[in-house]
């Protein structure tokens, strides 16, 4: 027996269930009850614990929320435990506690080992802990993608290895093809963009702007435009500081300061404070002389040439035109130079389109060749696994009252001129390879193999699905299996064989089956009865373990609809005895 066991679930305010505890055990547990009693809520509850979609319509009328709690014993150091502990979960005496709350408004919360976790965390653990199968899973098995996935799962590393390499090459090919398609499709647009960039860069190059040139020219234009006023002011200021040769009687600042210094020189030796002031006046005289000299030089150097002013304004106009066209928000010439630098890089990229197209085309062709080889490897691995898988499922069907049924796989490819070469043909391909995988069933000798969607009845499809899962249990086991109405459309001897096969599966895994067939329930190690109270709800006492006389009564009801029918009781006792003898 595997170490992981779903020990119990407590369900509150979910569907018809008010408050009930479902006590499970290792081995084979059958869940039975009248139609509409709430048996499928067991499956629904487990689905919620495993991260399934929360439907607020499931919340019992009048309740604020529905709560499902589960207890799963899991051996230490398993992948599920390691992942749970990484999320902060704590074990309770070696068991993992999981809870899920769904409000009537649609909000959902999940807890794992006493820690609040995303619902997606529960779904991650589900693959390691429980395999749930119901009528929707049977319909899912009809999809070709699911059939291919089932075959790949059975094949194991033989397919997983080349499939991983194929997936990476396929991803790269898609990226290369997308880039190539974009370049080719937008060739005209990119050519126009290159022409516009080339024109703009030529225009900037023709002007040859320098960084900061616009600021320098603005200052020079301001100076040239007011040259006469500036010269007159500088000359007047020089005369006030140093005197005017043409007015010898005029008083200037330099003469006054010199006079003040001479007046103090005669008495500076009598008081240090006065000596310091005399020195400071001397410094003022020197400073006045320097400023006066600079003013004279400024006035002499000032250029009032109108031709230079016109040249400056013409240059400024050229720079302004560039700034308006290529500057960022019309800021300055520095933004024009930045645009030119970026534009030159982009132009190099665009001018390299032809070269890039050649590189991408070569890479695409190489990847298609590589992908073809990997697709061939996948086909070979799947073909080998398909033979073994089909033989194993066929053998299982013989144990499920379909002794003459034969299962096979049809692996085929579709020719496509745009595809990859596999087996000397150019075929279509996708993210999982070039193979279309279809499960075929020949239910009896002489019947041609047909897709299970067309060649299997509801009961046969249930048995095919069970056979597939039993085969998986031998190669890729899951600790717990839960089957909901896997025996739909089945009766008589076939039902007995299903019960017997489920019992055998339960020797290596925990099996929980929601069933309406007494032939199946009789093989269970434990039988649970779900029953309603008079008010239509399922209470805590509404899910109980059946033993002895109670179990015989329930099997009698399932057989004849009458718990007290002597004939049904005798048949029920016979079923139980046969099941125990088979065990």
mmCIF file of N, CA, C and O in Angstrom, residues 263-276 278:
data_model
loop_
_atom_site.group_PDB
_atom_site.id
_atom_site.type_symbol
_atom_site.label_atom_id
_atom_site.label_comp_id
_atom_site.label_asym_id
_atom_site.label_seq_id
_atom_site.Cartn_x
_atom_site.Cartn_y
_atom_site.Cartn_z
ATOM 1 N N UNK A 263 45.530 111.997 2.228
ATOM 2 C CA UNK A 263 45.162 112.665 3.476
ATOM 3 C C UNK A 263 45.449 111.775 4.669
ATOM 4 O O UNK A 263 45.853 112.260 5.742
ATOM 5 N N UNK A 264 45.266 110.503 4.550
ATOM 6 C CA UNK A 264 45.450 109.588 5.680
ATOM 7 C C UNK A 264 46.899 109.142 5.835
ATOM 8 O O UNK A 264 47.325 108.767 6.932
ATOM 9 N N UNK A 265 47.673 109.161 4.733
ATOM 10 C CA UNK A 265 49.052 108.703 4.791
ATOM 11 C C UNK A 265 49.857 109.513 5.789
ATOM 12 O O UNK A 265 50.746 108.984 6.450
ATOM 13 N N UNK A 266 49.552 110.835 5.904
ATOM 14 C CA UNK A 266 50.350 111.709 6.757
ATOM 15 C C UNK A 266 50.209 111.378 8.236
ATOM 16 O O UNK A 266 51.122 111.676 9.029
ATOM 17 N N UNK A 267 49.098 110.732 8.627
ATOM 18 C CA UNK A 267 48.868 110.501 10.065
ATOM 19 C C UNK A 267 48.695 109.011 10.385
ATOM 20 O O UNK A 267 48.360 108.656 11.526
ATOM 21 N N UNK A 268 48.887 108.082 9.473
ATOM 22 C CA UNK A 268 48.591 106.663 9.703
ATOM 23 C C UNK A 268 49.481 106.058 10.776
ATOM 24 O O UNK A 268 49.111 105.081 11.421
ATOM 25 N N UNK A 269 50.686 106.674 10.981
ATOM 26 C CA UNK A 269 51.606 106.082 11.951
ATOM 27 C C UNK A 269 51.148 106.276 13.375
ATOM 28 O O UNK A 269 51.652 105.623 14.291
ATOM 29 N N UNK A 270 50.210 107.173 13.615
ATOM 30 C CA UNK A 270 49.759 107.461 14.983
ATOM 31 C C UNK A 270 48.670 106.495 15.454
ATOM 32 O O UNK A 270 48.367 106.469 16.662
ATOM 33 N N UNK A 271 48.060 105.748 14.546
ATOM 34 C CA UNK A 271 46.954 104.850 14.980
ATOM 35 C C UNK A 271 46.876 103.660 14.013
ATOM 36 O O UNK A 271 46.641 103.843 12.811
ATOM 37 N N UNK A 272 47.095 102.463 14.540
ATOM 38 C CA UNK A 272 47.023 101.266 13.660
ATOM 39 C C UNK A 272 45.685 101.106 12.955
ATOM 40 O O UNK A 272 45.630 100.626 11.824
ATOM 41 N N UNK A 273 44.604 101.474 13.622
ATOM 42 C CA UNK A 273 43.280 101.322 13.001
ATOM 43 C C UNK A 273 43.183 102.208 11.767
ATOM 44 O O UNK A 273 42.646 101.792 10.730
ATOM 45 N N UNK A 274 43.683 103.407 11.863
ATOM 46 C CA UNK A 274 43.634 104.314 10.730
ATOM 47 C C UNK A 274 44.562 103.834 9.619
ATOM 48 O O UNK A 274 44.270 103.971 8.433
ATOM 49 N N UNK A 275 45.666 103.202 10.002
ATOM 50 C CA UNK A 275 46.597 102.667 9.009
ATOM 51 C C UNK A 275 45.911 101.564 8.195
ATOM 52 O O UNK A 275 46.097 101.463 6.968
ATOM 53 N N UNK A 276 45.093 100.734 8.876
ATOM 54 C CA UNK A 276 44.378 99.662 8.173
ATOM 55 C C UNK A 276 43.378 100.244 7.191
ATOM 56 O O UNK A 276 43.231 99.742 6.059
ATOM 57 N N UNK A 278 43.638 103.097 5.718
ATOM 58 C CA UNK A 278 44.400 103.679 4.619
ATOM 59 C C UNK A 278 44.758 102.616 3.593
ATOM 60 O O UNK A 278 44.672 102.833 2.378
#
